[in-house]
């Protein structure tokens, strides 16, 4: 699926909850996983492929494989981490973002079973980034003022073809 990029209004809309845990949902999740692997990146939210739905997928290339979570909510969070982060919808830009070090996420698997995920480090970062997407929030919104100004000017230069786009698959969400 084509990945929607910065400026596309779907990235700023609050997503609708998943209501039917059916074949169409499983197909969408499969397509999103394929799109994430092709990008490549470690996480993707449905609005990034133009579907305003509370569905995220992620794959940290570990023994857990790729996973999907519908209607995710961050129930609790703890501590703080600051790492460089990027977004598949804002290609080639990586900036330090302050996130909780550990989170507890609740949601549903693709069959509608309730799931709780306790996550730290990169997985905690991925979950916070993707749940933000479902609220129309982008990682740019979480940068300090100086980095945000720099990022917006880099996006402008990219649009004009003045700046090449470099990709870091382990930080692209
Ligand atoms: Zn993103």
mmCIF file of C-alpha atoms and ligand atoms in Angstrom:
data_model
loop_
_atom_site.group_PDB
_atom_site.id
_atom_site.type_symbol
_atom_site.label_atom_id
_atom_site.label_comp_id
_atom_site.label_asym_id
_atom_site.label_seq_id
_atom_site.Cartn_x
_atom_site.Cartn_y
_atom_site.Cartn_z
ATOM 1 C CA UNK A 1 0.000 0.000 0.000
ATOM 2 C CA UNK A 2 1.315 3.516 -0.671
ATOM 3 C CA UNK A 3 2.403 5.258 2.537
ATOM 4 C CA UNK A 4 0.763 8.641 3.068
ATOM 5 C CA UNK A 5 3.230 11.425 3.770
ATOM 6 C CA UNK A 6 3.319 14.661 5.749
ATOM 7 C CA UNK A 7 0.666 17.080 4.487
ATOM 8 C CA UNK A 8 -1.930 14.364 3.817
ATOM 9 C CA UNK A 9 -4.969 15.274 5.971
ATOM 10 C CA UNK A 10 -5.623 11.625 6.958
ATOM 11 C CA UNK A 11 -2.494 11.820 9.163
ATOM 12 C CA UNK A 12 -4.160 14.533 11.253
ATOM 13 C CA UNK A 13 -7.560 12.868 11.745
ATOM 14 C CA UNK A 14 -8.422 10.978 14.929
ATOM 15 C CA UNK A 15 -8.942 7.360 13.799
ATOM 16 C CA UNK A 16 -12.230 5.443 14.278
ATOM 17 C CA UNK A 17 -12.314 2.374 16.545
ATOM 18 C CA UNK A 18 -12.177 -1.099 14.991
ATOM 19 C CA UNK A 19 -15.673 -2.608 15.342
ATOM 20 C CA UNK A 20 -15.585 -5.766 13.213
ATOM 21 C CA UNK A 21 -12.876 -8.373 13.796
ATOM 22 C CA UNK A 22 -13.417 -9.999 10.410
ATOM 23 C CA UNK A 23 -11.508 -11.137 7.327
ATOM 24 C CA UNK A 24 -11.365 -7.581 5.991
ATOM 25 C CA UNK A 25 -9.536 -6.486 9.154
ATOM 26 C CA UNK A 26 -7.097 -9.412 8.935
ATOM 27 C CA UNK A 27 -6.443 -8.610 5.254
ATOM 28 C CA UNK A 28 -5.775 -4.965 6.083
ATOM 29 C CA UNK A 29 -3.367 -6.002 8.874
ATOM 30 C CA UNK A 30 -1.561 -8.380 6.460
ATOM 31 C CA UNK A 31 -1.237 -5.603 3.866
ATOM 32 C CA UNK A 32 0.053 -3.212 6.522
ATOM 33 C CA UNK A 33 2.683 -5.747 7.690
ATOM 34 C CA UNK A 34 3.833 -6.207 4.090
ATOM 35 C CA UNK A 35 3.972 -2.426 3.589
ATOM 36 C CA UNK A 36 5.972 -2.028 6.843
ATOM 37 C CA UNK A 37 8.443 -4.771 5.800
ATOM 38 C CA UNK A 38 8.824 -3.262 2.304
ATOM 39 C CA UNK A 39 9.454 0.269 3.629
ATOM 40 C CA UNK A 40 11.299 -1.065 5.658
ATOM 41 C CA UNK A 41 10.315 0.022 9.141
ATOM 42 C CA UNK A 42 9.466 -1.413 12.566
ATOM 43 C CA UNK A 43 5.938 -0.027 13.028
ATOM 44 C CA UNK A 44 2.970 1.294 11.041
ATOM 45 C CA UNK A 45 -0.462 2.727 11.888
ATOM 46 C CA UNK A 46 -3.527 2.400 9.625
ATOM 47 C CA UNK A 47 -3.835 6.172 8.950
ATOM 48 C CA UNK A 48 -0.367 5.953 7.335
ATOM 49 C CA UNK A 49 -1.910 3.826 4.582
ATOM 50 C CA UNK A 50 -4.951 6.094 4.332
ATOM 51 C CA UNK A 51 -7.286 4.100 6.606
ATOM 52 C CA UNK A 52 -8.597 6.118 9.525
ATOM 53 C CA UNK A 53 -8.898 3.101 11.822
ATOM 54 C CA UNK A 54 -7.425 2.323 15.276
ATOM 55 C CA UNK A 55 -5.126 -0.454 14.076
ATOM 56 C CA UNK A 56 -1.332 -0.677 14.375
ATOM 57 C CA UNK A 57 1.266 -3.273 13.366
ATOM 58 C CA UNK A 58 4.852 -3.638 14.519
ATOM 59 C CA UNK A 59 7.786 -6.001 14.095
ATOM 60 C CA UNK A 60 11.024 -5.600 16.009
ATOM 61 C CA UNK A 61 12.666 -8.491 14.129
ATOM 62 C CA UNK A 62 12.659 -10.605 17.300
ATOM 63 C CA UNK A 63 11.142 -13.989 18.199
ATOM 64 C CA UNK A 64 7.691 -12.363 18.536
ATOM 65 C CA UNK A 65 7.486 -11.713 14.783
ATOM 66 C CA UNK A 66 5.020 -9.217 13.379
ATOM 67 C CA UNK A 67 2.047 -8.316 15.566
ATOM 68 C CA UNK A 68 -1.140 -6.300 15.187
ATOM 69 C CA UNK A 69 -3.067 -4.459 17.869
ATOM 70 C CA UNK A 70 -6.550 -3.008 17.417
ATOM 71 C CA UNK A 71 -7.985 -0.188 19.532
ATOM 72 C CA UNK A 72 -4.744 0.194 21.525
ATOM 73 C CA UNK A 73 -4.751 2.346 24.668
ATOM 74 C CA UNK A 74 -1.698 3.170 26.782
ATOM 75 C CA UNK A 75 -2.873 2.382 30.297
ATOM 76 C CA UNK A 76 0.228 3.317 32.246
ATOM 77 C CA UNK A 77 3.711 4.553 31.662
ATOM 78 C CA UNK A 78 6.920 4.861 33.623
ATOM 79 C CA UNK A 79 10.297 6.570 33.341
ATOM 80 C CA UNK A 80 11.826 8.363 30.411
ATOM 81 C CA UNK A 81 13.977 7.627 27.339
ATOM 82 C CA UNK A 82 15.351 9.994 24.727
ATOM 83 C CA UNK A 83 16.387 8.386 21.413
ATOM 84 C CA UNK A 84 16.432 9.358 17.767
ATOM 85 C CA UNK A 85 13.149 8.549 16.104
ATOM 86 C CA UNK A 86 11.765 8.812 12.584
ATOM 87 C CA UNK A 87 8.446 8.268 10.795
ATOM 88 C CA UNK A 88 7.690 6.465 7.527
ATOM 89 C CA UNK A 89 5.304 9.339 6.703
ATOM 90 C CA UNK A 90 8.117 11.897 7.120
ATOM 91 C CA UNK A 91 10.930 10.034 5.364
ATOM 92 C CA UNK A 92 14.579 10.649 6.100
ATOM 93 C CA UNK A 93 14.237 12.802 9.235
ATOM 94 C CA UNK A 94 15.438 11.532 12.604
ATOM 95 C CA UNK A 95 15.386 13.561 15.792
ATOM 96 C CA UNK A 96 15.657 12.801 19.504
ATOM 97 C CA UNK A 97 12.202 12.369 21.053
ATOM 98 C CA UNK A 98 11.416 12.105 24.758
ATOM 99 C CA UNK A 99 9.195 9.077 25.461
ATOM 100 C CA UNK A 100 8.218 6.969 28.476
ATOM 101 C CA UNK A 101 10.755 4.184 29.102
ATOM 102 C CA UNK A 102 8.076 1.575 29.789
ATOM 103 C CA UNK A 103 4.400 1.394 28.873
ATOM 104 C CA UNK A 104 1.485 -0.932 29.388
ATOM 105 C CA UNK A 105 -0.728 -1.102 26.301
ATOM 106 C CA UNK A 106 -4.186 -2.681 26.173
ATOM 107 C CA UNK A 107 -6.027 -3.593 23.015
ATOM 108 C CA UNK A 108 -7.336 -6.504 20.965
ATOM 109 C CA UNK A 109 -5.782 -9.030 18.626
ATOM 110 C CA UNK A 110 -7.264 -9.613 15.166
ATOM 111 C CA UNK A 111 -9.758 -12.151 16.565
ATOM 112 C CA UNK A 112 -11.066 -9.653 19.093
ATOM 113 C CA UNK A 113 -9.331 -11.150 22.142
ATOM 114 C CA UNK A 114 -8.194 -8.660 24.794
ATOM 115 C CA UNK A 115 -4.406 -8.304 24.914
ATOM 116 C CA UNK A 116 -2.090 -6.487 27.322
ATOM 117 C CA UNK A 117 1.492 -5.718 26.293
ATOM 118 C CA UNK A 118 4.156 -4.588 28.741
ATOM 119 C CA UNK A 119 6.885 -2.910 26.695
ATOM 120 C CA UNK A 120 10.162 -1.139 27.273
ATOM 121 C CA UNK A 121 12.922 0.467 25.211
ATOM 122 C CA UNK A 122 12.270 0.304 21.442
ATOM 123 C CA UNK A 123 8.906 -1.493 21.694
ATOM 124 C CA UNK A 124 7.677 1.108 24.210
ATOM 125 C CA UNK A 125 8.785 3.833 21.769
ATOM 126 C CA UNK A 126 7.065 2.136 18.814
ATOM 127 C CA UNK A 127 3.775 1.758 20.724
ATOM 128 C CA UNK A 128 3.803 5.411 21.817
ATOM 129 C CA UNK A 129 4.608 6.580 18.262
ATOM 130 C CA UNK A 130 1.864 4.448 16.648
ATOM 131 C CA UNK A 131 -0.801 5.274 19.254
ATOM 132 C CA UNK A 132 0.019 8.953 18.605
ATOM 133 C CA UNK A 133 -0.727 8.374 14.896
ATOM 134 C CA UNK A 134 -4.243 7.194 15.849
ATOM 135 C CA UNK A 135 -4.868 10.567 17.490
ATOM 136 C CA UNK A 136 -3.508 12.517 14.504
ATOM 137 C CA UNK A 137 -0.287 13.318 16.377
ATOM 138 C CA UNK A 138 3.082 13.164 14.568
ATOM 139 C CA UNK A 139 6.542 12.874 16.134
ATOM 140 C CA UNK A 140 7.266 16.388 14.849
ATOM 141 C CA UNK A 141 4.723 17.635 17.400
ATOM 142 C CA UNK A 142 6.875 16.178 20.183
ATOM 143 C CA UNK A 143 10.165 17.813 19.154
ATOM 144 C CA UNK A 144 11.594 20.838 20.933
ATOM 145 C CA UNK A 145 11.061 24.133 19.079
ATOM 146 C CA UNK A 146 14.544 24.224 17.538
ATOM 147 C CA UNK A 147 14.362 20.693 16.114
ATOM 148 C CA UNK A 148 10.815 21.271 14.867
ATOM 149 C CA UNK A 149 11.878 24.369 12.919
ATOM 150 C CA UNK A 150 14.839 22.443 11.495
ATOM 151 C CA UNK A 151 12.586 19.507 10.544
ATOM 152 C CA UNK A 152 10.007 21.691 8.779
ATOM 153 C CA UNK A 153 12.746 23.389 6.783
ATOM 154 C CA UNK A 154 14.231 19.971 5.863
ATOM 155 C CA UNK A 155 10.763 18.808 4.686
ATOM 156 C CA UNK A 156 10.525 21.929 2.511
ATOM 157 C CA UNK A 157 13.987 21.281 1.043
ATOM 158 C CA UNK A 158 13.059 17.633 0.353
ATOM 159 C CA UNK A 159 9.882 18.743 -1.420
ATOM 160 C CA UNK A 160 11.971 21.058 -3.584
ATOM 161 C CA UNK A 161 14.471 18.260 -4.240
ATOM 162 C CA UNK A 162 17.244 20.153 -2.441
ATOM 163 C CA UNK A 163 17.871 17.467 0.167
ATOM 164 C CA UNK A 164 18.299 13.733 -0.412
ATOM 165 C CA UNK A 165 16.168 11.364 1.699
ATOM 166 C CA UNK A 166 18.219 8.903 3.781
ATOM 167 C CA UNK A 167 16.466 5.952 5.407
ATOM 168 C CA UNK A 168 17.192 4.277 8.767
ATOM 169 C CA UNK A 169 14.977 1.149 8.927
ATOM 170 C CA UNK A 170 15.418 0.618 12.683
ATOM 171 C CA UNK A 171 14.086 4.043 13.583
ATOM 172 C CA UNK A 172 11.326 4.383 10.972
ATOM 173 C CA UNK A 173 7.816 4.135 12.429
HETATM 174 ZN ZN1 LIG B 1 5.107 7.421 12.068
#
